[in-house]
XYZ file of C-alpha atoms in Angstrom:
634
model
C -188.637 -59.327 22.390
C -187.127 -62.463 22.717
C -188.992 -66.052 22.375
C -190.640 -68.226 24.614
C -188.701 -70.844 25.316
C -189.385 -74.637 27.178
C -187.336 -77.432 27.768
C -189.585 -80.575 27.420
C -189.017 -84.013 27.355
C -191.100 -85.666 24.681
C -190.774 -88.008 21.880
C -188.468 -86.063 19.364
C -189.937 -87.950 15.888
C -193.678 -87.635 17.018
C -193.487 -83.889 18.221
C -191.280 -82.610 15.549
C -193.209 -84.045 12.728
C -196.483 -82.386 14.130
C -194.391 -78.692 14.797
C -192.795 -78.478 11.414
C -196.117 -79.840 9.568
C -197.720 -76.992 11.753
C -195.651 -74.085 10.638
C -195.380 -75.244 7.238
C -198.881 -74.983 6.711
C -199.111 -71.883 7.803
C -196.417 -70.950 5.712
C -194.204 -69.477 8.918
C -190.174 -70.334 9.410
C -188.973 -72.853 11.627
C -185.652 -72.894 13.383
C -184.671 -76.065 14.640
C -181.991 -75.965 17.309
C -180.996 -79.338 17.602
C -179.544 -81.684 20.400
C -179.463 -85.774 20.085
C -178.478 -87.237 23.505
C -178.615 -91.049 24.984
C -180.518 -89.704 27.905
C -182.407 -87.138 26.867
C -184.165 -85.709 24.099
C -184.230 -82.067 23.830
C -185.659 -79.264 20.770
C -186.077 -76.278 21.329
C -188.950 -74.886 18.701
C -188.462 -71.125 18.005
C -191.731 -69.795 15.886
C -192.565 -66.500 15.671
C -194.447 -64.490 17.889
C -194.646 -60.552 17.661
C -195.305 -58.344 21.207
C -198.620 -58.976 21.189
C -198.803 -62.529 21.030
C -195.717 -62.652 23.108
C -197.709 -61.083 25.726
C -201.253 -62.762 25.143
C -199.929 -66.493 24.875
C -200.649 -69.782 26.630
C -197.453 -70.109 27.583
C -196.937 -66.543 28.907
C -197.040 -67.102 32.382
C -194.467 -69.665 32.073
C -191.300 -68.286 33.753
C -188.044 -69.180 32.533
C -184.126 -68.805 33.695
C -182.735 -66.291 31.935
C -178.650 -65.208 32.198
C -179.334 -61.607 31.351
C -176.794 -61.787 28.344
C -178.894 -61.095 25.902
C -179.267 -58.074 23.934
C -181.283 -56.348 21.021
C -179.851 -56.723 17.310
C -178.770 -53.221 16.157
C -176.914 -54.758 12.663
C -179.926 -53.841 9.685
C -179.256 -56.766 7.513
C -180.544 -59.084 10.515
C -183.230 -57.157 11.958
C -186.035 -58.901 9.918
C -185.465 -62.242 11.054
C -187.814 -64.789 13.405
C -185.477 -62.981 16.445
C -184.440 -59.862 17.240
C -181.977 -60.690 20.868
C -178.339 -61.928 20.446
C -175.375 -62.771 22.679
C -172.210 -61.933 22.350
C -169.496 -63.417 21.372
C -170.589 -64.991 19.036
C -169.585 -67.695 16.811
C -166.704 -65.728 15.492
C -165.914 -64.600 18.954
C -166.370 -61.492 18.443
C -166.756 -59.229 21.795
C -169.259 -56.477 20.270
C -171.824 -56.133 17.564
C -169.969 -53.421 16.282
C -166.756 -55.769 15.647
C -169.755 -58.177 13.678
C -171.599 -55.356 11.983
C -168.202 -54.552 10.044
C -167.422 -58.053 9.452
C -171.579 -58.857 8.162
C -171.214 -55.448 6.070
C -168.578 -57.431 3.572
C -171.653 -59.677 2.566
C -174.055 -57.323 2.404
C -174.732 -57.269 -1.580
C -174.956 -61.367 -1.223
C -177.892 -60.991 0.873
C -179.516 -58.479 -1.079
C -178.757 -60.844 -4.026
C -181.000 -63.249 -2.224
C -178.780 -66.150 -4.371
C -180.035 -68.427 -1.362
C -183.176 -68.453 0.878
C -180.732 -69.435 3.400
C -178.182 -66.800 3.096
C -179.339 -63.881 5.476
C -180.326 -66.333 8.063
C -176.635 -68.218 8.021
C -174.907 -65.264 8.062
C -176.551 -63.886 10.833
C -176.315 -66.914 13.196
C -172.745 -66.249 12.131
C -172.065 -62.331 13.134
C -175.434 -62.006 15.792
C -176.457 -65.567 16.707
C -180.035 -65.946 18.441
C -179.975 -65.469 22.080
C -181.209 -68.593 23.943
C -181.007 -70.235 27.224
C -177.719 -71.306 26.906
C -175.071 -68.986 27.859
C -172.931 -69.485 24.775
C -174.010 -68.230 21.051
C -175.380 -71.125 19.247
C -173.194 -71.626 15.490
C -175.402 -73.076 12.322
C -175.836 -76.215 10.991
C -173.176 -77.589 8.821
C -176.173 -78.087 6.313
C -177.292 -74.308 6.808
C -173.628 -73.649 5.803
C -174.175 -76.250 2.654
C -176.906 -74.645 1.285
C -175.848 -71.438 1.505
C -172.702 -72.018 0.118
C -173.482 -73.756 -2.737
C -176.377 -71.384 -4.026
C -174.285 -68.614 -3.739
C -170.734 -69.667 -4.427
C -170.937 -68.790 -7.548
C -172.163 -65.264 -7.662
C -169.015 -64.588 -5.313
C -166.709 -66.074 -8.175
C -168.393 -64.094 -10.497
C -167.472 -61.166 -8.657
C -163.826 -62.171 -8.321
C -163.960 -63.998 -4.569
C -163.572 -67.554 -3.708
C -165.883 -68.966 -0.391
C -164.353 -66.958 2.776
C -162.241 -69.203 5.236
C -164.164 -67.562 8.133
C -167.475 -69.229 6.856
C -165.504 -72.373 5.908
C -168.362 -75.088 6.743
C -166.157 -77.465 7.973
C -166.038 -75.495 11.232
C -169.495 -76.105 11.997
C -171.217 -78.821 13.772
C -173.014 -81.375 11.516
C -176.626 -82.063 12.261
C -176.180 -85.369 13.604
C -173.930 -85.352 16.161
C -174.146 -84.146 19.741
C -173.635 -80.673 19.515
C -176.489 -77.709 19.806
C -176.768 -76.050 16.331
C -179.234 -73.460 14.223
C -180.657 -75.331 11.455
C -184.138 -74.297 8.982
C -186.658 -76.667 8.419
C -185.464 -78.497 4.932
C -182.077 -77.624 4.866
C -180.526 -80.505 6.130
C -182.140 -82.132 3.197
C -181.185 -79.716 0.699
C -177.885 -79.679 1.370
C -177.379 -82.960 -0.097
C -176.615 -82.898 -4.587
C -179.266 -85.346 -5.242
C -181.732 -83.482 -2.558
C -181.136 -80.724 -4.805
C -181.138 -82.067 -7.813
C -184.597 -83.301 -7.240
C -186.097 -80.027 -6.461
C -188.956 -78.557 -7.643
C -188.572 -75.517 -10.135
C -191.634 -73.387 -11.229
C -193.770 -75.001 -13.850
C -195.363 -73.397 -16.717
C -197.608 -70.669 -14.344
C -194.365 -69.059 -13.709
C -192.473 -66.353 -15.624
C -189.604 -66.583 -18.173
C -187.323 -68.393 -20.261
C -189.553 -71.610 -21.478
C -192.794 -70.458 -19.322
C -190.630 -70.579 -16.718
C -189.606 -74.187 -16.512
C -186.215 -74.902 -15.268
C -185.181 -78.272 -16.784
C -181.709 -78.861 -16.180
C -178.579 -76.983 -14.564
C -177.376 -75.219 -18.417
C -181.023 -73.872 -19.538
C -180.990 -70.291 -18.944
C -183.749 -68.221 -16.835
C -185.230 -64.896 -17.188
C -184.268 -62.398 -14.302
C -187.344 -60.428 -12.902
C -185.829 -56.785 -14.016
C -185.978 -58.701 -17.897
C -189.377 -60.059 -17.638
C -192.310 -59.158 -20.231
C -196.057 -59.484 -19.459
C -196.575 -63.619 -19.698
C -199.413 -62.937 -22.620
C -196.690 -60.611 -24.385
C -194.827 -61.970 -27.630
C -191.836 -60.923 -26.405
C -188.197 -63.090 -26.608
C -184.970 -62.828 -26.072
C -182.074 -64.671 -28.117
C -179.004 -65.402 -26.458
C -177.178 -68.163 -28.429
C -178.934 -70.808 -29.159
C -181.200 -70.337 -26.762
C -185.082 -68.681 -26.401
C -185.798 -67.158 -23.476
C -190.163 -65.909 -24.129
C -191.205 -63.024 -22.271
C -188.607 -61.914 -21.438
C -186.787 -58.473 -23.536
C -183.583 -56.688 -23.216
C -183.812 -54.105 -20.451
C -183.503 -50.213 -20.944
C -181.299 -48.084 -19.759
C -177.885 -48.957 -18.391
C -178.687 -52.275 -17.459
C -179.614 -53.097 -21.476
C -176.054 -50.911 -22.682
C -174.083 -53.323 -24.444
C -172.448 -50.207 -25.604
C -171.053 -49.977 -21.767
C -172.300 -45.933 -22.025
C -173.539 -44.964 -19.112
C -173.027 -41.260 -18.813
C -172.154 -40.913 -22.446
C -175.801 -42.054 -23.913
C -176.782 -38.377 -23.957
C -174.136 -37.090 -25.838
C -174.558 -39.900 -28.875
C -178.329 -39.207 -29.231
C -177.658 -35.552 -29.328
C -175.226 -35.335 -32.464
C -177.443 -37.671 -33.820
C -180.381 -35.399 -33.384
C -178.238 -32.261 -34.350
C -177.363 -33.989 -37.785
C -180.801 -35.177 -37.954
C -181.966 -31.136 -37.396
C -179.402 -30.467 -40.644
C -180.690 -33.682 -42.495
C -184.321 -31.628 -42.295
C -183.127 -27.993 -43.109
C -181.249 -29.649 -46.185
C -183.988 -31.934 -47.653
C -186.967 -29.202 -46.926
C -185.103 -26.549 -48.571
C -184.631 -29.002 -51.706
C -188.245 -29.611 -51.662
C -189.244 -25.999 -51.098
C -187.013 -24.664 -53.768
C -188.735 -27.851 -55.898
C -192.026 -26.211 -54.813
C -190.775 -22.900 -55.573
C -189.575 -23.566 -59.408
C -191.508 -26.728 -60.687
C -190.512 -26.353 -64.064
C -186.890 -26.491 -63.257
C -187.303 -30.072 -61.588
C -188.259 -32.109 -64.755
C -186.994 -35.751 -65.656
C -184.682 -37.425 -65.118
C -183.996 -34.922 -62.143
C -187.217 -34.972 -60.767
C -186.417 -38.005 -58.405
C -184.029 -35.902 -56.274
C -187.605 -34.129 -55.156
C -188.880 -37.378 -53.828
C -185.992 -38.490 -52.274
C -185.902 -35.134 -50.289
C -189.287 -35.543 -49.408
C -188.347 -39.078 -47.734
C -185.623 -37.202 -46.139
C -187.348 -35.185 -44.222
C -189.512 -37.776 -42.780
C -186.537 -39.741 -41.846
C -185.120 -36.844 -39.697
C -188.545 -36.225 -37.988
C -188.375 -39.565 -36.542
C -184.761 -38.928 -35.461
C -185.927 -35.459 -33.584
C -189.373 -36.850 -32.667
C -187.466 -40.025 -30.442
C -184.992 -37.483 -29.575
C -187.808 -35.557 -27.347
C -189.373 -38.074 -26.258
C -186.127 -40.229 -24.790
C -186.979 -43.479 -24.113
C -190.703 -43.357 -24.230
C -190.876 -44.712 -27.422
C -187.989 -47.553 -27.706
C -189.459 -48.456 -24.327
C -191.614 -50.092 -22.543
C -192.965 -50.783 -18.890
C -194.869 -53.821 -17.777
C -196.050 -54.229 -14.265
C -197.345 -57.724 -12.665
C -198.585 -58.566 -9.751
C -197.323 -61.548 -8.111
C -199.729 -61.863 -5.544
C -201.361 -59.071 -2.731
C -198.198 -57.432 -1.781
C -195.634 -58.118 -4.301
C -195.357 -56.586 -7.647
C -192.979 -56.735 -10.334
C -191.682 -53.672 -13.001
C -189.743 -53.944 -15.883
C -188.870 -51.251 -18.255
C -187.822 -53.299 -21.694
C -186.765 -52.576 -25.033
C -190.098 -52.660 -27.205
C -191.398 -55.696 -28.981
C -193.588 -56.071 -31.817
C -196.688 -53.614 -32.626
C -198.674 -52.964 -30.007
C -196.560 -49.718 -28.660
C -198.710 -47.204 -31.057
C -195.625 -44.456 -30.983
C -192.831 -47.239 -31.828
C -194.916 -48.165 -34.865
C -195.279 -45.301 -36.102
C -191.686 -44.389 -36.191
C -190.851 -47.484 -37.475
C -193.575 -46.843 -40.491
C -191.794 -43.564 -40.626
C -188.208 -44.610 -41.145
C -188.553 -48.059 -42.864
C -191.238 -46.899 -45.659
C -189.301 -44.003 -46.443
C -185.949 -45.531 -46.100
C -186.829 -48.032 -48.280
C -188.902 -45.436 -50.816
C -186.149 -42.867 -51.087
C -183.759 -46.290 -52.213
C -186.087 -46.737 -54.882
C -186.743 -43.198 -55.935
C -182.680 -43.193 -56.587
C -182.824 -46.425 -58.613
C -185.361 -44.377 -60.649
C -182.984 -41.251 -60.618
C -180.379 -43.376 -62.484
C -182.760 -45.170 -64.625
C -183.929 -41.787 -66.317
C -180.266 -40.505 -66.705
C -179.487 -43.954 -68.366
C -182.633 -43.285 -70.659
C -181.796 -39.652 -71.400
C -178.320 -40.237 -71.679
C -177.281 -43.648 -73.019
C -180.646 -44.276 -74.812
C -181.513 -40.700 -76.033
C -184.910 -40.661 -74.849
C -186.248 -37.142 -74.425
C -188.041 -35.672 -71.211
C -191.967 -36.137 -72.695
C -191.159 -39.545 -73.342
C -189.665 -40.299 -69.908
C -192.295 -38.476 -68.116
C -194.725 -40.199 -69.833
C -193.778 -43.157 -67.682
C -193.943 -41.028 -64.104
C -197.087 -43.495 -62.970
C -195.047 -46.044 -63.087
C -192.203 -44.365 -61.154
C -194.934 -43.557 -58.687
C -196.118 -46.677 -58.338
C -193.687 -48.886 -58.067
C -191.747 -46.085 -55.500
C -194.867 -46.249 -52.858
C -196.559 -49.600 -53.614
C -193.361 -52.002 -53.143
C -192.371 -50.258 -49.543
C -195.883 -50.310 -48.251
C -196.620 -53.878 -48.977
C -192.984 -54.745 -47.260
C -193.860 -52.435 -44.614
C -197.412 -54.101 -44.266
C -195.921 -57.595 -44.132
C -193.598 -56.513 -41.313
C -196.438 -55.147 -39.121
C -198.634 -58.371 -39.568
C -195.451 -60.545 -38.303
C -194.569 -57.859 -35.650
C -190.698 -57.352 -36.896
C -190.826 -54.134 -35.278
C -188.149 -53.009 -32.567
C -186.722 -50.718 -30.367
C -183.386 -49.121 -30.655
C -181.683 -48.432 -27.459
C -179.181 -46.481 -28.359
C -181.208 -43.802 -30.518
C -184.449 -44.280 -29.132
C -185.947 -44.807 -32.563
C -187.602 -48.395 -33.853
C -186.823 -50.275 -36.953
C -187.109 -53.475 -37.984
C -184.626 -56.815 -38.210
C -182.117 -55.236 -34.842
C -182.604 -58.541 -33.030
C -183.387 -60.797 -35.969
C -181.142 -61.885 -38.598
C -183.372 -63.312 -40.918
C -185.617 -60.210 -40.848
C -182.613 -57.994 -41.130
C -181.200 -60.359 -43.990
C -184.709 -60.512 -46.090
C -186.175 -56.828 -45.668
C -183.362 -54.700 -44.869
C -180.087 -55.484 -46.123
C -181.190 -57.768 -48.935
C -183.546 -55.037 -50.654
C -180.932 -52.491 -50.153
C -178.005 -54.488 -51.966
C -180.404 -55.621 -54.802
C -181.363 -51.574 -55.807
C -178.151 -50.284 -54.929
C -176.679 -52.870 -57.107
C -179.542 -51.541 -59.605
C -178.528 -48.305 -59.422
C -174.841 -48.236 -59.827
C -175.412 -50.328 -63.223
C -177.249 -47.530 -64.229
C -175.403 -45.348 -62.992
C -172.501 -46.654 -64.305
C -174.371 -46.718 -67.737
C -175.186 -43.138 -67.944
C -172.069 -41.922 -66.909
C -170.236 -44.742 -69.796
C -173.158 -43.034 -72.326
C -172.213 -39.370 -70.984
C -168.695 -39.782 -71.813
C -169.251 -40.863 -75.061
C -171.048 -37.576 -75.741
C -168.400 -35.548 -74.178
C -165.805 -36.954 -76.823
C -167.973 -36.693 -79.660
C -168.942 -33.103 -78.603
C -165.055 -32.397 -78.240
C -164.096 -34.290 -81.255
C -166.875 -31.851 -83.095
C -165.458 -28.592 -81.383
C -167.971 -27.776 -79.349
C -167.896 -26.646 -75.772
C -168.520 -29.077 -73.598
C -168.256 -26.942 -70.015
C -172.114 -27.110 -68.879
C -171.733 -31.530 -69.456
C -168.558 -31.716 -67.524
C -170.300 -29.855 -64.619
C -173.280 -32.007 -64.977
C -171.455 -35.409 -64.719
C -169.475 -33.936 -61.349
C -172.630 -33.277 -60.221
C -173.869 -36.559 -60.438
C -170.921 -38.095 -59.504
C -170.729 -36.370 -56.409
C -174.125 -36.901 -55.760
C -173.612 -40.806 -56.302
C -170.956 -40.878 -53.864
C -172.394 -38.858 -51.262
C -175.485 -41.476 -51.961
C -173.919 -45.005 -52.621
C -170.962 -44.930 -49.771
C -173.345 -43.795 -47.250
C -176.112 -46.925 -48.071
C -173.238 -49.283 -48.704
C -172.077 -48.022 -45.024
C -175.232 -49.100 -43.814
C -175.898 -52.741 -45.111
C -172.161 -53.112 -44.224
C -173.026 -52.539 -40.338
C -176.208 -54.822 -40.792
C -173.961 -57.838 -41.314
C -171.616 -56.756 -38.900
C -174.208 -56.212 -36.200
C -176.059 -59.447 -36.772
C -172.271 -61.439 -37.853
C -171.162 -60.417 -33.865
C -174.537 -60.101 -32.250
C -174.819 -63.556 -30.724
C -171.060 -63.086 -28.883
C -172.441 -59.370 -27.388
C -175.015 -60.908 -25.746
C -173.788 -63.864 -24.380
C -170.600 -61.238 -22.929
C -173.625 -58.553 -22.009
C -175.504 -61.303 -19.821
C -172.486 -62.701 -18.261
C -171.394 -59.084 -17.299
C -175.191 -57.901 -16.542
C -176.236 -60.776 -14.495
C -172.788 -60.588 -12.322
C -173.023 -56.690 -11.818
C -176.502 -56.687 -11.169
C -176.340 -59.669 -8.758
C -173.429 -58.348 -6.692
C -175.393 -55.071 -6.296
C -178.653 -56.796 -5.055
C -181.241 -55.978 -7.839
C -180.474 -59.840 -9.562
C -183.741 -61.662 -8.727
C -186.272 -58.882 -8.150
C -185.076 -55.562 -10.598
C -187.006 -53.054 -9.887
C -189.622 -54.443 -6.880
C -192.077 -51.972 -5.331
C -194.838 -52.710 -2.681
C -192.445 -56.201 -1.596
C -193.427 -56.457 2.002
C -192.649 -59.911 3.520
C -193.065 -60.933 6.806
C -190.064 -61.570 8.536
C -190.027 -65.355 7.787
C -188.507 -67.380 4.483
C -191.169 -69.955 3.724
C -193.972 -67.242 3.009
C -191.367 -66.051 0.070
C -189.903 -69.590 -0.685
C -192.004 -70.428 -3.833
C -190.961 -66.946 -5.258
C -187.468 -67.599 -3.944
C -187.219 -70.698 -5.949
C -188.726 -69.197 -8.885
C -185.949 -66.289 -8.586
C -182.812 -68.046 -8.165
C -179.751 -66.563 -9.508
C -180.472 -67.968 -13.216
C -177.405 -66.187 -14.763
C -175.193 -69.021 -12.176
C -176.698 -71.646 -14.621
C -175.851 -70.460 -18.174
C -172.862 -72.018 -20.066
C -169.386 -71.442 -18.578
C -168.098 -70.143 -22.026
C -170.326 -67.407 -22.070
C -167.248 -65.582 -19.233
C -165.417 -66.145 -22.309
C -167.305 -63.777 -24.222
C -167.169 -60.988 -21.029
C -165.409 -58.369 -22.659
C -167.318 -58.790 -26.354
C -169.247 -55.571 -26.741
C -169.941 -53.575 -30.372
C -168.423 -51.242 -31.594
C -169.846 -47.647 -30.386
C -167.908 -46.031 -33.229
C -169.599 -47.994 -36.152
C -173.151 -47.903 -34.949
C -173.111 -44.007 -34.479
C -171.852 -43.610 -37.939
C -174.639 -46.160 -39.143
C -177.464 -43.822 -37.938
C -175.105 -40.834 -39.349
C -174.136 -42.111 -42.872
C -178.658 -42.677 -42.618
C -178.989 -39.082 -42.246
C -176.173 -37.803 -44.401
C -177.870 -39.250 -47.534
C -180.586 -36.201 -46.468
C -177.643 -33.742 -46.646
C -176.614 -34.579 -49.635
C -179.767 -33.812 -51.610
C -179.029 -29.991 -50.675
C -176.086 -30.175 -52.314
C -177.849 -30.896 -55.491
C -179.752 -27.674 -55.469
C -176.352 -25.697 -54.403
C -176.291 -23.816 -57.483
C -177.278 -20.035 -59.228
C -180.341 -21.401 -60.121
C -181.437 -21.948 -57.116
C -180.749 -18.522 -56.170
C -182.468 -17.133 -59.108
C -185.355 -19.398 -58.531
C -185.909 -17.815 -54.571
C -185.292 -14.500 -55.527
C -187.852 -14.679 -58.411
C -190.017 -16.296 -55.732
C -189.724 -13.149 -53.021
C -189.809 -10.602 -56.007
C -193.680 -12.134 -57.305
C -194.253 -12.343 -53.371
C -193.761 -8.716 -53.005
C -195.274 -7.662 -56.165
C -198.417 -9.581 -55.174
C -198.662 -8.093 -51.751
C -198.524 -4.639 -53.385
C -201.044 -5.240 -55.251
C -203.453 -7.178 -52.409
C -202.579 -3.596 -50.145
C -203.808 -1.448 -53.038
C -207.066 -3.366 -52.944
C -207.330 -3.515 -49.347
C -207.516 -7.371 -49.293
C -205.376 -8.943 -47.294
C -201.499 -9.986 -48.526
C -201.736 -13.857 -49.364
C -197.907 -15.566 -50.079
């Protein structure tokens, strides 16, 4: 249904203050088609009026000339506007709307990407101009064109395309001189540097980087499909730069990896080697349960580290099942009635219950099983370099105990009261110190070089004190087979220990040496991709039901302009900077190895002997149970 339309004669300051103060405060769009003549002054006022006020107006038994040109907009990206009748040509001259709704198409990602409140309505005076009295199609505003231009400029060069000559807007008329134009009610101030310049960003009641405060044209903003719960401790580093509540987002829009179909395949060999890791370090702890005797000091260790093994691949499996639901996290806000916001982020902090408990899981045992092998090499430096004999280093096992449980759980305690606890979105496990350097530096990779530095002294002690015995044993005559096959075991076993751990602190400076340069490329690349494909201000919006004006949405329009068009130029420099897949798959792999290798301690006849002794008294003492009629017990 077209608008009503009057020509009236009327003083032009006077009754256009009173319309647009009118239709601002009721927070509907204006279009202002304007004329400026010596002898008459003419506006034409289009608000909006739906069928039924169309029909129930004042003014509906005014009768107007029409020209019969008009006809109903069939192109979807302009049938939400204040009209819904356009002539043809139009400004383009183009005869049909099919000839416009092929040209309009090109530009349809732009006007999802809502980089401008005055995109959609530019473009479509442009391809289906609002049918008026006139017989001719009515072109914009050179300051419609302005606006539009500059607010979204610069998501078309991120995509690779300069401002089309077709839309050049120094082929439309400007809004003071004699010539009819389309126009919206502010633009022709906006379109001005210092009008924009001067305009009013969201304060601190809004969302994002720095509570939302926009302070100058470099200070980066966080995009709706990033955004945490305002009250949430989340943050998000990206150079120098803070942005709070706001997270890295899950899923393909959070890969810096550049995945995609792929993801699947990493976290299942790192869940089958995690399913090995557990058959490996259970059997070494069954067979320890199996023989007891046969595990004394200084082997005894090997036991514990198994143990810490096997909760270390549970975690693996368990955030294998459950995907993303633990790594992950989902906040909803409501804007206001009608519009609400989701956001599916990369967990933060403690209050997740099934991220902290896999991040108790890995880091206390991680750290435990590190200090169960400094103990390992400890006793073989006492039983081998200092003589000491098994009583005598048993004798000391509470202290092995204690200082193998008590030193993780305080660190791990101390890491849940500051809330260093994060998600992993490539595994789908949490850990601690994968976004912060300092954390990373202090309670992972620091504590790892200082008892793996530890260990290899002792290591290197025993095996110095070993050979010493193997000469004097040779120099004596004596056979010396069963030591020789004791110090390949443990050297074997240190390697298979030592290279995997030393892997792992290696890739913790690496990560956190590179880290700043993937994210700075991974928002550059993000914010383009995800701009261009129309999900850059809102994300994932559900329940967004505006009414087919601009001002109703302009606060939230202002609040969601394209923020990635204001970060640092440089950071395009850093566009193709993404990790290494390679080296953080092997990380989480040279983790679970260490698991694998306690098996191979236990790899031996005795073993064998041990189980079968085991099945044989099993047997025997359900033979004995049937004969009495109780029931067999193993």
């Amino acid at each position: 249904m077209p608008f009503e339309k009057l020509n009236l004669i009327f003083d032009w300051k006077k009754i256009a203050s009173q319309t647009i103060n009118k239709f601002t405060s009721s927070k509907k769009l204006i279009f202002l088609i304007f004329v400026v003549g010596d002898v008459t002054n003419f506006v034409t006022s289009v608000s909006p009026m739906d069928t039924h006020h169309y029909h129930h107006s004042k003014l509906s038994d005014t009768h107007l000339p029409t020209h019969g040109k008009c006809e109903p907009i069939t192109i979807e990206q302009c049938k939400n506007l204040e009209y819904n009748e356009t002539i043809m040509p139009n400004v383009l001259n183009q005869m049909k709307q099919s000839d416009a709704k092929e040209s309009i198409t090109q530009y349809s990602r732009l006007i999802q990407s809502r980089c401008s409140q005055y995109i959609q309505i530019f473009l479509c005076s442009v391809f289906v101009p609002v049918c008026t009295q006139l017989e001719t199609a009515l072109p914009p505003c050179r300051s419609l064109c302005l606006n539009s231009k500059l607010d979204c400029e610069s998501v078309m060069k991120a995509a690779g395309y300069g401002w089309p000559e077709e839309l050049d807007c120094k082929k439309f008329p400007d809004d003071n001189v004699n010539v009819l134009c389309v126009s919206v009610n502010g633009s022709e101030k906006d379109s001005s540097k210092e009008g924009r310049k001067n305009k009013n960003w969201p304060n601190k009641g809004s969302r994002g980087g720095n509570d939302g405060a926009r302070q100058g044209p470099k200070e980066l903003y966080c995009p709706t499909f990033m955004r945490a719960d305002s009250k949430s401790d989340y943050r998000l580093f990206i150079g120098d730069s803070v942005m709070k509540s706001c997270g890295m987002p899950c899923g393909v829009k959070g890969d810096m990896f550049s995945l995609s179909d792929k993801r699947k395949l990493v976290r299942l060999i790192i869940c089958i080697v995690a399913c090995i890791c557990l058959l490996s370090s259970l059997f070494t702890f069954l067979t320890f349960l199996v023989d007891t005797r046969r595990f004394r000091y200084p082997e005894r260790p090997i036991v514990f580290i198994s143990a810490c093994y096997c909760v270390i691949a549970i975690a693996y499996i368990v955030a294998y099942a459950l995907d993303n639901k633990i790594s992950c996290s989902e906040f909803v806000e409501h804007f206001d009635d009608d519009i609400s916001f989701q956001s599916e982020l990369i967990t933060q902090g403690t209050k997740r219950e099934g991220c902290t408990i896999i991040f108790v899981m890995l880091y206390f045992s991680t750290l435990a099983s590190c200090i169960w092998w400094v103990i390992l090499t400890l006793t073989w430096f006492l039983s081998a370099g200092l003589k000491w004999g098994q009583e005598a280093v048993e004798s000391r096992s509470q202290y092995f105990h204690l200082l193998a449980w008590a030193v993780p759980g305080v660190m791990t305690i101390v890491l849940l009261a500051m809330g260093q606890v994060d998600g992993d979105a490539l595994t789908g496990i949490c850990n601690t110190g994968l976004t912060n350097k300092e954390i990373a530096t202090a309670f992972v990779a620091g504590p790892l070089i200082i008892l793996l530095s530890v260990g290899i002294f002792f290591l290197l002690a025993g095996f110095i004190s070993l050979c010493r015995v193997r000469n004097a044993m040779k120099f004596d005559g004596n056979r010396t087979d069963k030591l020789e096959k004791l110090m390949v075991r443990i050297g074997v076993y240190a390697l298979l220990y030592v290279v995997p751990v030393a892997f792992v602190v290696g890739c913790v400076f690496y990560e956190h040496a590179w880290r700043t340069e993937w994210v700075k490329g991974w928002y550059h690349q993000t914010c383009s991709d995800l701009l261009m494909s129309g999900e850059g201000h809102f994300g994932n919006v559900f329940e967004l039901d505006f009414e087919p004006n601009y001002l109703r949405s302009n606060v939230i329009l202002q609040q969601q302009q394209w923020a990635c068009g204001n970060y640092p130029s440089h950071f395009a420099n850093y566009a193709g900077s993404k990790p290494d897949l390679t080296i953080f798959v092997l990380k989480h792999l040279m983790t679970l190895i260490v698991g694998v290798a306690c098996g191979f301690w236990v790899c031996s006849g005795k073993t064998a002997e041990s189980w079968s002794k085991f099945f044989c008294r099993s047997n025997e003492a359900s033979k004995k149970n049937h004969q009495k009629g109780q029931p067999t017990l193993l």
